Amino acid sequence: MATRAASVSTSADIAEQLGLTTRFSFFTGKGGVGKTTTAAAVAIALARRGAPTLLVSTDPASNLGDLLGIERARVPTPVPELPALSLLDIDPVAAADAYRERVVGPVRGLLPDAAIRQMEEQLSGACTVEIAAFDEFTALLTDPALSERFAHIVFDTAPTGHTLRLLALPTAWTGFLDTAQHGASCLGPMAGLEKQRERYAEAVAALADRARTTVVLVTRAETSPLAEAARASHELAALGMRAQRLVINAMLDADHGDAVARQWIARQRAALHDMPAALRPLPTLELPVRAGSLTGLAPLTALALAPTQPPLEDSDALTAADASAAPSIPELPSIEALAAELAAIGHGAVLTMGKGGVGKTRVATTLAVALAERGVRVHLSTTDPAGRAFELPLETLPTLRVSRIDPVVETARYADEVLGAAGTLSPEERALIEEDLRSPCTEEIAVFKAFARVLAEATHDIVVLDTAPTGHTILLLDAAQAYHRDVLRGSGTMPAEVTALLPRLRDPSFTRVLVVALAEATPVAEAERLELDLVRAGIHPFGWVLNSLLSRTDTRHPALQARAAGEAVHVARACANGRRVWAMPWSAHP
Amino acid sequence: MTRRALPQFDIAPGHTLDGEVVVFDPAMCCETGVCGPSVDESLLTAARDLRWLTAQGATVTRHNLGQEPTAFVHYEPVRTLLAERGMDALPATWVNGRLLVSGRHATRDELLAALAPTATA
């Protein structure tokens, strides 16, 4: 401990190392990369210099409040041990609920229940959650009282480019909300915002001002999070948010002779070697691997003040302490056990679902191979561009067939179809439809059509797909199906595969959905939300697969062992309510 | 799919369309149909037809249940229609206070017939 204290006094804090001086900072990155922890460390560093700082957390999985000694902070609340720092919790799902209620509430009881349900579903998508969260940010970005009170406001998330572009399109406000005249768009969720457009414009201007706003892209030295960071960097820069920094988390520099650590290091080296060009010019801070969650203000402060110092160099003592204190991790069945169970059934569809980066493709591929090794005829269909599925020794697995759904190709084909059908458009109309086409829903729909084609053949074989529509998409398709059936009789716009698919997706003897998650706070919370969304659409997941468990490896590396011990609490949460859970060990190929 | 060109001279020169068209749409995530299982050309066609009517002098208002629910509340005829026929009654079009079609969008011919062209003064 003495060594650490000495080096703290000589090294720059995390905000300084990031060159972060602006009033606003936004942290963006995939779930599980450490956004909230990094944002908290930056806020602590700023506050410890004496600058009044507000940390805004939108992470429903975060226990920052617990760590900092505050119950859910609905208004900016000072941290008792560090009064220059205040915390504000925004629950994006609750914000979306409140937002939906603002739109629907005034007409509840005045319109038929069916109409109310239709409105509620329209306002239940991912877009609404994003828009509602941005609505909350707007208040923070434009409130003069907050400007006086705080020198810095640190957000542990960032609005997406899709949201910002929609807001930036003047047509979004003038042409469509005023008259609702043309073929609009993702604007349904924006209906509740019309009265605030000036404040909105102000917020968007603050974001694009590099003297006021910095974006911190948080990632890990892995291919998929780096690609996501590059995408966000490009997208936000195009919107004027050009003051950007890069944080690469969970770096390991010594393997201590441990095989898992050696693979970890090899993987991070390869990923950094192939780092997207867009990220290379950015000021970059690499942070060493830490135990899964930092418990208490002290370790967060250590990260704030000495960010690049490995936290576990006093490792023997720490490991011994952790091992005795760590809750034991429940024994979970393996993917092979799952394959044996499915092989006995012999047909149907298995869909792996989860947020990007949790390893849907790895789970699907491992499962398909295990089934094929049992002699079951399997069709593995993947959306992964050049993934492991195409490196399989197919000649030794005669009952395995692999095909690919390319989301880029499917989305482009769909976009052409849409714009072709739209015919002559004014430039404003075209811009808005094109923005619709960039929404996450569009890719989902485009992939869904390809997905429906593949699934149509699952009667005899087992089809394994590493993608699946969300509950929201299914409910929208349901609505669209009813609409098409009743309204557009015989027009043939509804592909037959889609019509056949919806009831089969809800048939538990045909479709088995596996929710894939990592044993970390945010990914588990995201998986829970995904499950709720599916249940809402009448689909009950077969179970969960926890991927990349360090606790299922034999690592002896102290930092990795500490992380492994930290998985227990998340595994326990995944196993709650009698949920069936299978486990896959960490691998260098996620 | 074939598409008719926008009619440039469907109404006689020197005439204008005089009247009020009100359309009530169901709550669609996106009116372009982008979010549906296929492109919904009927929605795009309806949007263009209504815009063309406006250019010819008609007063056109369009309300989406998801965006402007209060417009539904304030228009008694649409409330009655929904109570009687349910959500399948949408979209519905009124011309000069008279229900023209429900359960689909009106075609341009139907709209033109309902809005008899009048000679400009």
XYZ file of C-alpha atoms in Angstrom:
711
model
C 0.000 0.000 0.000
C 2.871 2.333 0.777
C 4.227 1.998 -2.742
C 0.868 2.865 -4.214
C 0.430 5.974 -2.080
C 3.882 7.211 -3.098
C 3.196 6.809 -6.792
C -0.229 8.500 -6.491
C 1.378 11.735 -5.417
C 3.634 11.825 -8.471
C 1.235 10.785 -11.212
C -1.433 12.873 -12.898
C -5.065 12.070 -12.182
C -7.313 10.445 -14.770
C -8.966 13.689 -15.899
C -5.571 15.280 -16.456
C -4.252 12.249 -18.307
C -7.298 12.447 -20.557
C -6.813 16.185 -21.022
C -10.379 16.696 -19.905
C -11.166 20.334 -19.185
C -14.602 20.904 -20.691
C -17.776 21.513 -18.746
C -19.505 18.465 -20.232
C -18.068 15.031 -20.818
C -19.892 12.027 -22.245
C -18.681 8.441 -21.948
C -19.756 6.032 -24.655
C -19.071 2.345 -25.310
C -20.647 -1.097 -25.241
C -22.138 -2.557 -22.077
C -19.487 -4.113 -19.866
C -16.471 -2.125 -21.093
C -16.345 -0.022 -17.937
C -18.018 3.254 -18.930
C -19.629 3.912 -15.571
C -16.495 3.089 -13.566
C -14.318 5.266 -15.783
C -16.787 8.145 -15.726
C -17.000 7.911 -11.933
C -13.211 7.992 -11.624
C -13.033 11.103 -13.826
C -15.745 12.828 -11.780
C -13.918 11.972 -8.552
C -10.645 13.335 -9.965
C -12.309 16.621 -10.946
C -14.078 16.934 -7.607
C -10.921 16.247 -5.647
C -9.348 19.278 -7.302
C -12.161 21.245 -5.717
C -14.230 21.794 -8.852
C -17.921 21.192 -8.098
C -18.779 18.205 -10.284
C -22.009 16.393 -11.111
C -21.835 12.740 -12.117
C -24.897 11.668 -14.094
C -25.388 7.918 -14.183
C -27.884 6.287 -16.541
C -26.697 2.758 -15.929
C -29.563 0.819 -14.313
C -27.080 -1.886 -13.327
C -24.734 0.520 -11.645
C -24.470 0.542 -7.927
C -22.628 3.830 -7.911
C -25.103 5.183 -5.389
C -24.315 2.317 -3.044
C -20.598 2.797 -3.574
C -20.802 6.498 -2.886
C -23.190 6.165 0.039
C -26.330 7.581 -1.598
C -29.704 5.978 -2.196
C -31.089 6.482 -5.748
C -30.248 10.131 -6.348
C -33.279 11.574 -8.139
C -31.887 15.096 -7.744
C -28.189 16.089 -7.641
C -27.036 14.781 -4.251
C -23.612 15.502 -2.698
C -21.445 12.500 -1.820
C -20.918 12.598 1.964
C -17.220 11.747 1.837
C -16.515 14.060 -1.114
C -18.963 16.975 -1.061
C -17.569 18.583 -4.223
C -19.016 15.596 -6.071
C -22.752 15.204 -6.559
C -24.518 12.229 -8.048
C -27.656 12.123 -10.173
C -29.235 8.833 -11.246
C -31.338 8.707 -14.375
C -33.063 5.403 -15.006
C -33.557 5.441 -18.783
C -36.322 2.852 -18.660
C -38.210 4.777 -15.998
C -37.582 7.966 -17.985
C -39.058 6.281 -21.050
C -42.059 5.130 -19.012
C -42.626 8.652 -17.749
C -42.151 10.021 -21.223
C -44.647 7.546 -22.675
C -47.103 8.469 -19.973
C -46.756 12.172 -20.893
C -47.904 11.325 -24.421
C -50.484 8.643 -23.625
C -51.730 9.806 -20.227
C -53.786 12.776 -21.415
C -55.900 10.577 -23.693
C -56.221 7.524 -21.469
C -59.904 6.848 -20.863
C -60.816 9.139 -23.745
C -59.913 6.719 -26.521
C -60.678 2.982 -26.766
C -58.277 0.669 -24.928
C -57.103 -0.811 -28.218
C -55.999 2.639 -29.348
C -54.129 3.199 -26.096
C -52.358 -0.156 -26.440
C -51.327 0.681 -29.990
C -49.818 3.979 -28.867
C -48.020 2.343 -25.973
C -46.406 -0.246 -28.210
C -45.264 2.411 -30.608
C -43.569 4.159 -27.708
C -41.923 1.015 -26.335
C -38.954 0.664 -28.652
C -35.298 1.326 -28.116
C -35.716 4.695 -29.851
C -38.100 5.903 -27.168
C -35.657 5.001 -24.425
C -32.946 6.927 -26.273
C -35.107 9.949 -26.911
C -36.363 9.988 -23.329
C -32.803 9.824 -22.000
C -31.792 12.664 -24.275
C -34.775 14.630 -23.050
C -33.317 14.317 -19.547
C -29.843 15.337 -20.753
C -31.311 18.406 -22.401
C -32.404 19.735 -19.057
C -28.912 19.214 -17.681
C -27.226 20.798 -20.694
C -29.343 23.914 -20.729
C -30.285 24.628 -17.098
C -28.569 27.879 -16.001
C -28.962 27.021 -12.306
C -26.931 23.854 -12.811
C -24.260 25.797 -14.707
C -23.806 28.018 -11.711
C -23.695 25.155 -9.308
C -21.345 22.805 -11.185
C -18.104 23.392 -13.070
C -18.276 19.941 -14.654
C -21.074 17.573 -15.578
C -19.920 14.030 -16.364
C -22.358 11.666 -18.125
C -21.700 7.924 -18.050
C -23.364 7.557 -21.449
C -23.817 9.517 -24.676
C -26.692 10.076 -27.053
C -26.464 7.991 -30.215
C -25.820 9.503 -33.609
C -29.246 8.338 -34.743
C -30.974 10.375 -32.021
C -28.850 13.448 -32.679
C -29.327 13.341 -36.416
C -33.087 13.063 -36.060
C -33.053 16.096 -33.821
C -30.798 18.005 -36.163
C -33.018 17.528 -39.193
C -35.000 20.744 -39.428
C -37.684 18.821 -41.262
C -38.135 16.679 -38.223
C -39.571 19.670 -36.466
C -41.036 21.891 -39.090
C -42.163 19.674 -41.926
C -43.450 16.725 -39.997
C -44.467 17.515 -36.493
C -46.281 20.658 -37.586
C -48.348 19.092 -40.266
C -47.800 15.343 -39.935
C -48.308 15.513 -43.629
C -45.684 13.311 -45.176
C -44.286 9.880 -44.746
C -42.605 10.246 -41.382
C -40.731 8.251 -39.473
C -39.046 7.433 -36.239
C -40.657 10.635 -35.087
C -43.463 8.954 -33.217
C -41.315 8.778 -30.112
C -40.478 12.455 -30.495
C -44.073 13.555 -30.314
C -43.767 14.531 -26.687
C -40.899 16.878 -27.385
C -42.396 19.283 -29.810
C -42.820 22.059 -27.305
C -39.165 22.026 -26.374
C -37.483 22.406 -29.677
C -35.583 25.554 -28.755
C -34.054 23.932 -25.716
C -33.225 21.024 -27.937
C -31.384 23.139 -30.440
C -29.449 24.657 -27.577
C -28.487 21.226 -26.254
C -27.361 20.037 -29.667
C -25.257 23.203 -30.040
C -23.593 22.604 -26.665
C -22.698 19.078 -27.727
C -21.071 20.249 -30.942
C -18.969 22.906 -29.171
C -15.520 21.495 -28.453
C -14.891 24.175 -25.868
C -17.790 22.810 -23.862
C -18.056 19.089 -24.635
C -15.644 16.132 -24.731
C -16.589 12.607 -25.761
C -14.687 9.749 -24.136
C -14.902 6.496 -26.076
C -14.469 3.609 -23.671
C -13.467 0.246 -25.090
C -11.429 -2.871 -24.492
C -8.604 -4.294 -26.560
C -10.969 -6.607 -28.411
C -12.133 -6.456 -31.992
C -15.829 -5.887 -31.494
C -15.664 -3.134 -28.811
C -12.949 -1.366 -30.852
C -15.118 -1.498 -33.962
C -18.016 -0.089 -31.966
C -15.802 2.728 -30.646
C -14.680 3.568 -34.176
C -18.270 3.668 -35.367
C -19.300 5.969 -32.511
C -16.250 8.177 -33.082
C -17.032 8.623 -36.746
C -20.720 9.197 -36.193
C -20.332 11.740 -33.383
C -17.522 13.578 -35.194
C -19.796 13.956 -38.192
C -22.235 15.722 -35.875
C -19.574 18.142 -34.689
C -18.544 16.311 -31.526
C -14.893 16.281 -32.469
C -13.217 16.613 -29.066
C -12.711 12.917 -28.443
C -10.564 10.732 -26.202
C -10.080 6.986 -26.163
C -9.878 4.818 -23.046
C -8.808 1.192 -23.487
C -9.768 -0.790 -20.420
C -8.724 -4.144 -18.989
C -5.156 -4.175 -20.314
C -2.833 -6.851 -18.999
C 0.922 -6.442 -19.344
C 2.501 -9.413 -17.556
C 1.318 -13.020 -17.808
C 3.108 -14.329 -14.687
C 3.483 -17.608 -16.554
C -0.283 -18.127 -16.692
C -1.711 -19.622 -19.897
C -4.994 -17.688 -19.776
C -3.147 -14.416 -19.169
C -0.841 -15.222 -22.084
C -3.844 -15.648 -24.399
C -5.409 -12.465 -22.985
C -2.254 -10.517 -23.853
C -1.969 -12.089 -27.299
C -5.563 -11.169 -28.030
C -5.177 -7.560 -26.914
C -1.990 -7.225 -28.967
C -3.731 -8.536 -32.089
C -6.773 -6.300 -31.549
C -4.617 -3.182 -31.055
C -2.538 -4.076 -34.091
C -5.732 -4.109 -36.164
C -7.206 -1.068 -34.423
C -9.512 0.897 -36.749
C -7.747 3.869 -38.359
C -10.353 6.302 -37.032
C -9.203 5.664 -33.458
C -5.461 5.974 -34.004
C -5.153 9.779 -33.917
C -7.150 10.086 -30.673
C -5.409 10.828 -27.367
C -5.503 7.425 -25.709
C -5.299 6.189 -22.140
C -4.770 2.503 -21.446
C -6.016 1.231 -18.093
C -4.944 -2.032 -16.460
C -7.384 -4.871 -15.790
C -9.226 -4.582 -12.512
C -11.528 -6.782 -10.507
C -15.007 -6.783 -12.047
C -16.539 -4.131 -9.859
C -14.827 -1.594 -7.671
C -16.488 -1.601 -4.298
C -16.310 1.620 -2.354
C -15.066 5.136 -2.837
C -11.473 4.133 -2.038
C -10.775 1.919 -5.087
C -12.605 4.378 -7.369
C -10.421 7.137 -5.942
C -7.319 4.984 -6.515
C -8.394 4.633 -10.152
C -9.051 8.378 -10.319
C -5.685 9.376 -8.940
C -3.401 6.669 -10.331
C -5.282 5.335 -13.317
C -2.435 3.513 -15.030
C -1.081 1.805 -11.975
C -1.943 -1.894 -11.845
C -4.241 -2.193 -8.831
C -3.147 -5.635 -7.805
C 0.580 -5.556 -7.535
C 0.298 -6.530 -3.915
C -1.364 -9.476 -5.486
C -0.615 -12.414 -3.229
C -2.164 -10.780 -0.224
C -5.170 -9.560 -2.225
C -5.814 -12.897 -3.844
C -5.706 -14.717 -0.545
C -8.134 -12.244 0.953
C -10.473 -12.365 -2.055
C -10.481 -16.132 -2.183
C -11.645 -16.444 1.375
C -14.234 -13.697 1.065
C -15.529 -14.577 -2.381
C -18.919 -16.266 -2.569
C -18.676 -19.670 -4.220
C -19.790 -19.821 -7.829
C -22.657 -22.239 -8.501
C -21.881 -25.222 -10.692
C -23.453 -24.614 -14.081
C -24.012 -27.172 -16.840
C -21.936 -26.796 -19.994
C -22.962 -26.168 -23.598
C -22.278 -29.850 -24.261
C -25.004 -30.745 -21.768
C -27.355 -28.382 -23.593
C -26.410 -29.970 -26.937
C -27.211 -33.444 -25.582
C -30.635 -32.252 -24.499
C -31.376 -30.599 -27.860
C -30.035 -33.561 -29.835
C -32.620 -35.753 -28.165
C -35.312 -33.463 -29.563
C -33.712 -33.395 -32.997
C -35.537 -30.520 -34.687
C -36.605 -26.937 -34.202
C -34.901 -23.571 -34.027
C -32.366 -22.328 -31.504
C -31.811 -18.582 -31.425
C -29.009 -16.907 -29.493
C -29.859 -13.364 -28.455
C -28.057 -10.624 -26.639
C -26.448 -7.218 -26.961
C -23.481 -6.860 -29.305
C -20.245 -8.212 -27.891
C -21.641 -10.851 -25.525
C -20.679 -13.701 -27.863
C -23.927 -14.778 -29.537
C -21.965 -16.186 -32.471
C -19.557 -18.119 -30.257
C -22.434 -19.739 -28.384
C -24.328 -20.548 -31.593
C -21.232 -22.008 -33.253
C -20.192 -24.078 -30.245
C -23.698 -25.438 -29.916
C -24.011 -26.252 -33.631
C -20.692 -28.115 -33.619
C -21.626 -30.058 -30.488
C -24.920 -31.065 -32.137
C -23.206 -32.057 -35.384
C -20.711 -34.159 -33.444
C -23.686 -36.064 -32.124
C -24.780 -36.746 -35.698
C -27.700 -34.314 -35.669
C -28.379 -32.477 -38.921
C -27.717 -28.811 -38.138
C -27.974 -25.629 -40.135
C -25.947 -22.833 -38.565
C -26.867 -19.408 -39.903
C -24.743 -16.526 -38.735
C -24.749 -12.752 -39.109
C -21.102 -12.597 -38.122
C -19.187 -11.198 -41.130
C -16.106 -13.413 -41.129
C -16.357 -15.212 -37.875
C -15.340 -18.554 -36.510
C -18.290 -20.310 -38.143
C -16.427 -20.087 -41.440
C -13.263 -21.564 -39.987
C -15.014 -24.762 -38.927
C -13.605 -28.053 -40.251
C -16.834 -28.707 -42.116
C -15.460 -31.792 -43.883
C -15.244 -33.593 -40.544
C -18.790 -32.551 -39.632
C -20.892 -33.912 -42.507
C -24.217 -33.054 -40.875
C -23.354 -29.369 -40.360
C -24.233 -26.716 -42.906
C -23.206 -23.067 -42.482
C -24.788 -20.079 -44.162
C -24.600 -16.381 -43.683
C -27.020 -13.508 -43.257
C -25.121 -10.333 -44.033
C -26.828 -7.474 -42.153
C -25.120 -4.878 -44.341
C -26.264 -6.513 -47.567
C -29.762 -7.179 -46.211
C -30.104 -3.607 -44.935
C -28.805 -2.121 -48.192
C -31.198 -4.272 -50.199
C -34.032 -3.183 -47.967
C -33.033 0.488 -48.210
C -33.042 0.248 -52.005
C -36.456 -1.348 -51.864
C -37.788 1.431 -49.638
C -36.325 4.302 -51.617
C -37.356 2.657 -54.866
C -40.932 2.379 -53.664
C -40.876 5.918 -52.339
C -40.393 7.293 -55.850
C -40.026 11.022 -56.293
C -39.244 12.733 -53.030
C -38.341 16.229 -52.027
C -34.798 16.447 -50.610
C -36.279 16.924 -47.119
C -38.487 13.867 -47.404
C -35.619 11.845 -48.724
C -33.345 12.896 -45.849
C -35.932 11.852 -43.326
C -36.638 8.480 -44.899
C -32.911 7.838 -45.171
C -32.580 8.618 -41.482
C -35.369 6.148 -40.746
C -33.340 3.630 -42.657
C -30.337 4.211 -40.405
C -32.319 3.393 -37.286
C -31.485 0.182 -35.446
C -35.033 -1.034 -36.152
C -34.390 -1.008 -39.889
C -31.478 -3.396 -39.699
C -33.510 -5.595 -37.433
C -36.377 -5.701 -39.885
C -34.075 -6.310 -42.829
C -32.344 -9.149 -41.002
C -35.706 -10.471 -39.866
C -36.741 -11.051 -43.462
C -33.610 -13.087 -44.152
C -34.091 -14.840 -40.832
C -37.638 -15.817 -41.809
C -36.329 -17.483 -44.967
C -33.817 -19.587 -43.026
C -36.273 -20.554 -40.334
C -38.826 -21.778 -42.834
C -36.696 -24.918 -43.212
C -36.372 -25.870 -39.548
C -39.051 -28.564 -39.625
C -36.689 -31.493 -39.934
C -33.256 -30.201 -38.945
C -32.118 -28.068 -36.081
C -31.499 -24.524 -37.207
C -29.169 -22.473 -35.021
C -29.169 -18.713 -35.580
C -26.963 -16.174 -33.859
C -29.597 -13.478 -34.135
C -33.240 -13.018 -33.320
C -35.789 -10.219 -33.467
C -36.507 -8.332 -30.265
C -39.923 -8.419 -28.642
C -40.549 -4.873 -29.862
C -39.921 -5.910 -33.467
C -42.194 -8.913 -33.105
C -45.005 -6.800 -31.696
C -44.586 -4.264 -34.484
C -44.684 -7.047 -37.036
C -47.764 -8.402 -35.331
C -49.419 -5.033 -35.646
C -48.264 -4.722 -39.230
C -49.512 -8.205 -39.974
C -52.963 -7.416 -38.626
C -52.892 -4.180 -40.582
C -51.876 -5.878 -43.778
C -54.331 -8.712 -43.341
C -57.273 -6.420 -42.803
C -56.350 -3.447 -44.885
C -54.267 -4.553 -47.791
C -56.080 -7.766 -48.602
C -54.438 -9.573 -51.432
C -51.835 -6.916 -52.082
C -49.165 -9.518 -51.358
C -46.838 -7.212 -49.479
C -46.516 -9.581 -46.539
C -43.983 -12.313 -47.322
C -45.423 -15.767 -46.598
C -42.409 -16.752 -44.480
C -43.084 -13.844 -42.167
C -46.747 -14.758 -41.779
C -45.820 -18.321 -40.921
C -43.022 -17.312 -38.614
C -44.689 -15.248 -35.936
C -46.752 -18.057 -34.358
C -43.813 -20.467 -34.595
C -41.545 -18.058 -32.728
C -43.976 -18.269 -29.848
C -44.158 -22.061 -29.914
C -41.794 -23.334 -27.184
C -41.696 -26.792 -28.750
C -40.339 -25.275 -31.959
C -38.287 -22.219 -30.981
C -35.801 -22.097 -28.121
C -34.314 -18.711 -27.368
C -31.029 -18.574 -25.487
C -30.232 -15.225 -23.942
C -26.462 -14.745 -23.961
C -24.827 -12.576 -21.300
C -21.521 -11.931 -19.595
C -21.107 -12.253 -15.832
C -20.847 -8.500 -15.347
C -23.308 -5.984 -13.937
C -24.429 -4.124 -17.072
C -24.637 -7.140 -19.409
C -26.740 -9.080 -16.862
C -29.100 -6.112 -16.474
C -29.308 -5.806 -20.274
C -30.113 -9.519 -20.554
C -32.878 -9.162 -17.988
C -34.377 -6.314 -20.003
C -34.109 -8.328 -23.200
C -35.922 -11.214 -21.534
C -38.731 -8.932 -20.349
C -39.060 -7.541 -23.857
C -39.391 -11.070 -25.278
C -41.906 -12.132 -22.651
C -43.959 -9.068 -23.543
C -44.097 -10.451 -27.095
C -45.184 -13.896 -25.884
C -41.767 -15.564 -26.162
C -40.346 -17.253 -23.078
C -36.595 -17.831 -23.334
C -35.414 -21.417 -22.863
C -32.586 -20.184 -20.644
C -29.403 -18.141 -20.473
C -25.845 -18.839 -21.506
C -23.188 -17.037 -19.505
C -20.245 -16.573 -21.823
C -16.580 -15.840 -21.183
C -16.480 -16.948 -17.552
C -12.978 -16.579 -16.127
C -14.193 -18.643 -13.188
C -14.497 -21.606 -15.591
C -10.802 -21.380 -16.506
C -7.862 -22.516 -14.418
C -6.155 -19.107 -14.463
C -3.706 -18.470 -11.636
C -3.043 -14.873 -12.662
C -3.873 -12.696 -9.646
C -5.706 -9.942 -11.556
C -7.717 -12.466 -13.567
C -8.468 -14.530 -10.478
C -9.807 -11.428 -8.783
C -12.054 -10.828 -11.783
C -13.163 -14.471 -11.703
C -14.133 -14.132 -8.046
C -16.160 -11.035 -8.950
C -18.297 -13.109 -11.338
C -20.049 -14.968 -8.516
C -22.577 -12.284 -7.688
C -23.591 -11.911 -11.350
C -23.852 -15.676 -11.864
C -26.140 -15.831 -8.844
C -28.314 -13.086 -10.300
C -28.517 -14.907 -13.651
C -29.633 -18.095 -11.852
C -32.423 -16.262 -10.025
C -36.068 -17.340 -10.336
C -35.173 -20.896 -11.293
C -33.830 -19.743 -14.654
C -31.848 -22.394 -16.540
C -28.277 -21.230 -17.117
C -25.423 -22.836 -19.070
C -21.812 -21.716 -18.884
C -18.975 -21.192 -21.322
C -15.410 -20.525 -20.180
C -13.446 -17.436 -21.196
C -11.667 -17.914 -24.478
C -9.280 -15.834 -26.528
C -11.854 -16.037 -29.322
C -15.025 -14.517 -27.936
C -44.581 -2.307 -59.044
C -45.805 0.432 -61.331
C -46.508 3.881 -60.139
C -48.686 6.455 -61.757
C -47.093 9.794 -62.379
C -48.521 12.635 -60.350
C -51.504 14.041 -62.184
C -50.728 17.517 -63.398
C -54.016 18.332 -65.130
C -56.594 16.144 -63.427
C -58.656 19.199 -62.759
C -59.485 21.735 -65.380
C -57.295 24.839 -65.565
C -58.868 27.727 -63.750
C -60.507 25.419 -61.274
C -59.470 24.706 -57.730
C -60.261 22.081 -55.153
C -62.195 23.596 -52.354
C -62.853 21.600 -49.248
C -61.529 20.057 -46.124
C -59.937 16.634 -45.855
C -59.139 15.103 -42.467
C -57.256 11.814 -42.235
C -56.785 9.764 -39.077
C -53.965 7.206 -39.182
C -53.233 4.329 -36.833
C -50.167 4.568 -34.617
C -47.424 3.296 -36.860
C -43.855 3.238 -35.652
C -43.020 4.840 -38.953
C -45.449 5.957 -41.573
C -43.043 5.077 -44.347
C -43.606 1.424 -43.546
C -39.837 1.067 -43.149
C -40.480 -0.677 -39.848
C -42.939 -3.132 -41.323
C -42.199 -6.445 -42.960
C -42.244 -4.810 -46.370
C -42.360 -1.359 -47.833
C -45.867 -0.087 -47.600
C -46.369 1.684 -50.841
C -49.949 2.550 -50.044
C -48.722 4.804 -47.257
C -46.329 6.609 -49.544
C -48.985 6.937 -52.204
C -51.448 8.322 -49.672
C -48.887 10.840 -48.455
C -48.234 12.032 -51.991
C -51.921 12.194 -52.945
C -52.744 14.276 -49.897
C -49.864 16.606 -50.550
C -51.039 17.046 -54.117
C -54.541 17.879 -52.881
C -53.063 20.602 -50.716
C -51.273 22.043 -53.725
C -54.618 22.150 -55.525
C -56.133 24.269 -52.800
C -57.799 21.726 -50.509
C -57.268 21.952 -46.766
C -55.715 18.687 -45.648
C -54.923 17.641 -42.091
C -53.521 14.290 -41.100
C -53.316 12.901 -37.590
C -51.288 9.910 -36.447
C -52.590 8.232 -33.327
C -49.060 7.817 -32.019
C -48.158 11.454 -32.511
C -51.354 13.424 -31.994
C -53.727 11.420 -29.854
C -55.499 14.567 -28.677
C -56.683 15.229 -32.229
C -58.572 11.927 -31.980
C -60.066 12.932 -28.664
C -61.267 16.242 -30.055
C -62.884 14.798 -33.181
C -66.115 13.161 -32.098
C -66.740 11.223 -35.369
C -63.444 9.319 -35.147
C -64.067 8.432 -31.517
C -67.461 7.039 -32.430
C -66.006 5.141 -35.367
C -63.311 3.537 -33.183
C -65.846 2.637 -30.500
C -68.052 0.951 -33.078
C -65.543 -0.701 -35.367
C -62.338 -0.935 -33.357
C -58.838 -0.163 -34.538
C -59.389 -1.786 -37.914
C -61.354 1.299 -38.878
C -58.110 3.229 -39.231
C -56.996 4.858 -41.410
C -60.170 6.863 -41.972
C -60.786 9.911 -44.153
C -63.423 12.628 -43.762
C -64.217 15.100 -46.521
C -66.160 18.185 -45.505
C -67.273 16.431 -42.359
C -68.525 13.323 -44.135
C -66.795 9.943 -43.692
C -65.397 9.027 -47.106
C -63.604 5.726 -46.429
C -62.384 3.810 -43.423
C -60.110 0.833 -42.976
C -57.831 2.049 -45.794
C -56.668 5.247 -47.373
C -58.873 6.938 -49.936
C -57.678 6.735 -53.512
C -57.032 9.926 -55.397
C -60.077 9.279 -57.585
C -62.288 8.957 -54.530
C -60.873 12.148 -53.086
C -61.325 14.013 -56.349
C -64.916 12.839 -56.661
C -65.708 13.946 -53.124
C -64.056 17.320 -53.614
C -65.876 18.517 -56.693
C -63.681 21.064 -58.446
C -65.137 24.529 -58.456
C -64.353 27.367 -60.809
C -62.063 29.956 -59.272
C -63.795 33.252 -58.790
